[in-house]
C-alpha cells in the first residue's frame, strides 16, 4: 500500500493553517510528521482520518482516493479520551465491535493487547482509576485492537515514562516489520530517528522538509566537517580558523566541544587537513559531519523561535 | 445496522448497570403496588368490604353527622313584612337562632357562637353580618335564594293558590337522561390526564439524560475515536433510542405493577379506581403509538441539544427553549381536555411538537376520524426521523467544537453550505 498526500490546504475561517502539505509513505515503513506546537501536524492527521475536510489537495491510496472508512485504521488521536466510568475491558470490546470485530474476536484481541501493553491486570477496573501512563497504554491497546493495516499515532509518546516508551517503541517496530503503514507525529526526535525512514517537517503550516531520512542527513552533512581539539577551547580554535583558514572554509557553528565548518570548495577536505597539520593543531577529531535529526529540525523549524 | 445495535446495546447496558436507575425503578414500582394493595388491608377504608349492618349503621350515623354538621346561623327580623319567618328559615337548612336585638346578633357573630347572621330589613332588603368574608362564601347566596322563593310563594298565595298548590307548582320534576354519541369525556378524564402526565415526566426526566449521554462523548474527549470508528447516524440513533427504551421500560414496569396490583385486588376496590385503570384497548394502543413517537421526537431534539454543547453543565441552559415548547404543548393538552374538539386542539393534533398529546386526547375523549389519526401519526414519525438525522449531522459538525454552545440557526446554515 502506498499513501500519497498531495498539496493539502486547510482554512479555519479566514485563517489558512496548512499551506500545501505533501508526503508519501508505503507499507512496511514509518513516516514521522515533525513540527513544533501549532505547526499543523494534528490538523494534517485529522484530515487524513476525515475528522475534518481539507479545502484543497488530494489523498490517494494506491492511486485511488483514500476513504478512511474503507480501511482498518488504528488511530490514536491527540485528544485522548475514552469512557472513564466504564471498565477497561468493556470499552475496548465495544470499540472493537464498532470497528467490525465480532464479540469473540474483540474480546480475544482486547486480552492480547492489554497483555502486550502490560496492563492486563486492569481489565476489570474502571478506566478513571488508572494512572495517566496506564490510561495511555489502554489507548494504545485500543488503537491496535483491530490489527489495522494503517496505524496513525498523534504524539504517541507523550505521557509515557522511559520504560513504557520502550514498550511502545518495540510495538511500533514490530508493526513496521509486519508490513503495516505507520504515520506518527512527534517532537521527540530521538524516537523518530529510531524507526522512521521518511520524515516530513512542518513549520507554521508549511512543509519545510520531507523525504528519506538517510538522504536528508547525507544532504545536510554535505560540505560540512567536524573538528575538535584536545588542548584548545572551541572558541579559540574557531578564532584561529577564521583568521588563517578563511580561503578554505567557513566556521558554521561553534559548540562546546566541537566546531562545525563548511568547505568553500567540495575538494577542500585534504587541503584543510594538511593545513591543520602544518599549524600543529592538536586534533581530537576531524571528519564528516553527520547531523542528528534534532540539528536538522532546529535548523528547519526553529528559526522563528 | 450492526454498529447501531452495538451502540444501542452498550448504551442500554449503561442504563441497566446504573444503580440509581435500577433502584428508582424498583422503588417506584414497590410504592405503586403499595399504594394500591395496602388500602385493601385497612378495614373500613374501602366501602366494598362492609356488610349490610355496618352499612345501615353508617347511614344513621351519617344522618346524625349531617345534623351535627349543619351550620349555626342567626337572624334578627326588624320588619313585619315577613309573616312566616319559620317558613323562610326552613327553606335554608341550618341551625337557626332568632335574636331580638341587632346588637345581640352581632355579638354572637363576633364571639363565633354563630357562623353568620342576617338582619331582615324588609322583604327585599337583608344585611349580612359576618366576621370574615371568605372565598367560599355561600350563606348569603343561599339566604337570598330562600328569600326570593319565599317572596314568590307569598305572591302566588296572594293570587289565590294554596301553599300545597304552590309547592306542587314548584316541584314539577324534570327527569334528564343523557345519551352519549361520542365519548364520555367525564369518565375518560381520569386516565387521559394520568397518561398525558406519564409522557410529561418521561420527557422531562429522560430528555436531559439523553442530552447528557451525547455531550459526554465530547466532555470525556472520546469523540475523536468515535467519529472515526462509527457512523454518526448509528451513534446518535443508538444513544437516543437507548435512552428512550430505558425510559419506556421504566414507565412500563412501574405502571405495569400498578395495573397488575389493581386487577389483582379489583374486587376489594369495588371498581373505585376504574376511572384510572379501566382503559379501552384502542385508546391504549393509540396512546402507546403517539406517546412513544412524541417522546422519541423530543428525545432526538434533546440529543441534538447535546450535540450542540460541549460541556454537560451547558445542557440545562440550552435545553430551556425545548422545555418551553414541550410545556406549551402540555398546557395546550391540559386546556384541550375540557374541550377536545376545539379548533386549537384540531390544529395542535397535526403539529408534531404538540400532536403526541393533542391527538391522543382527541382519540381518548373526543371524536376523530381514522385518516386524521393516521396522518398525524405519519407526520410525527417523519419528524422523528428528520430530527434524528439532523442531530447526527449536528453531532458530526460539532465534533471538536469546544467552548460556547453552537447556535441552532447558524449550525443549520453551515450544514446547508456544506
mmCIF file of C-alpha atoms in Angstrom, chain A residues 46 49-52 75 77-84 86 90 94-95 97-102 139 142, chain B residues 2-3 6-7 10-11 14 17 217 220-230 232 235 396 399-400 402:
data_model
loop_
_atom_site.group_PDB
_atom_site.id
_atom_site.type_symbol
_atom_site.label_atom_id
_atom_site.label_comp_id
_atom_site.label_asym_id
_atom_site.label_seq_id
_atom_site.Cartn_x
_atom_site.Cartn_y
_atom_site.Cartn_z
ATOM 1 C CA UNK A 46 -7.318 14.807 11.251
ATOM 2 C CA UNK A 49 -8.782 10.500 9.246
ATOM 3 C CA UNK A 50 -11.659 12.512 7.735
ATOM 4 C CA UNK A 51 -12.396 14.278 11.012
ATOM 5 C CA UNK A 52 -12.032 17.484 9.003
ATOM 6 C CA UNK A 75 -5.881 5.767 15.198
ATOM 7 C CA UNK A 77 -5.903 10.849 18.399
ATOM 8 C CA UNK A 78 -4.229 13.717 20.102
ATOM 9 C CA UNK A 79 -7.319 14.067 22.268
ATOM 10 C CA UNK A 80 -7.021 11.024 24.426
ATOM 11 C CA UNK A 81 -10.355 10.134 25.860
ATOM 12 C CA UNK A 82 -12.363 7.025 26.489
ATOM 13 C CA UNK A 83 -15.108 6.254 28.968
ATOM 14 C CA UNK A 84 -13.799 6.975 32.462
ATOM 15 C CA UNK A 86 -16.505 2.017 32.199
ATOM 16 C CA UNK A 90 -15.757 -3.429 28.388
ATOM 17 C CA UNK A 94 -17.184 -2.010 22.446
ATOM 18 C CA UNK A 95 -14.722 -0.090 20.279
ATOM 19 C CA UNK A 97 -17.074 -4.248 17.755
ATOM 20 C CA UNK A 98 -17.802 -0.763 16.403
ATOM 21 C CA UNK A 99 -14.920 -1.277 14.019
ATOM 22 C CA UNK A 100 -16.314 -4.513 12.760
ATOM 23 C CA UNK A 101 -14.913 -7.239 15.002
ATOM 24 C CA UNK A 102 -17.214 -9.956 16.280
ATOM 25 C CA UNK A 139 -5.435 3.948 24.481
ATOM 26 C CA UNK A 142 -7.472 0.494 21.631
ATOM 27 C CA UNK B 2 -24.526 -3.699 13.202
ATOM 28 C CA UNK B 3 -22.893 -0.566 14.541
ATOM 29 C CA UNK B 6 -23.629 -2.323 19.139
ATOM 30 C CA UNK B 7 -24.138 1.280 20.272
ATOM 31 C CA UNK B 10 -23.653 -0.598 25.016
ATOM 32 C CA UNK B 11 -25.791 2.406 25.962
ATOM 33 C CA UNK B 14 -25.033 1.738 30.854
ATOM 34 C CA UNK B 17 -25.955 -1.203 35.204
ATOM 35 C CA UNK B 217 -18.605 11.923 24.339
ATOM 36 C CA UNK B 220 -14.633 12.924 28.008
ATOM 37 C CA UNK B 221 -12.975 13.504 24.647
ATOM 38 C CA UNK B 222 -13.797 10.081 23.275
ATOM 39 C CA UNK B 223 -15.457 11.784 20.335
ATOM 40 C CA UNK B 224 -12.457 11.693 18.016
ATOM 41 C CA UNK B 225 -12.130 7.952 18.369
ATOM 42 C CA UNK B 226 -15.868 7.536 17.957
ATOM 43 C CA UNK B 227 -16.372 9.653 14.848
ATOM 44 C CA UNK B 228 -13.526 7.845 13.165
ATOM 45 C CA UNK B 229 -14.906 4.437 14.160
ATOM 46 C CA UNK B 230 -18.640 4.722 13.781
ATOM 47 C CA UNK B 232 -22.721 9.295 13.381
ATOM 48 C CA UNK B 235 -24.210 6.596 17.149
ATOM 49 C CA UNK B 396 -20.665 15.331 13.342
ATOM 50 C CA UNK B 399 -17.033 17.366 16.578
ATOM 51 C CA UNK B 400 -14.034 19.043 18.178
ATOM 52 C CA UNK B 402 -15.333 23.242 22.170
#
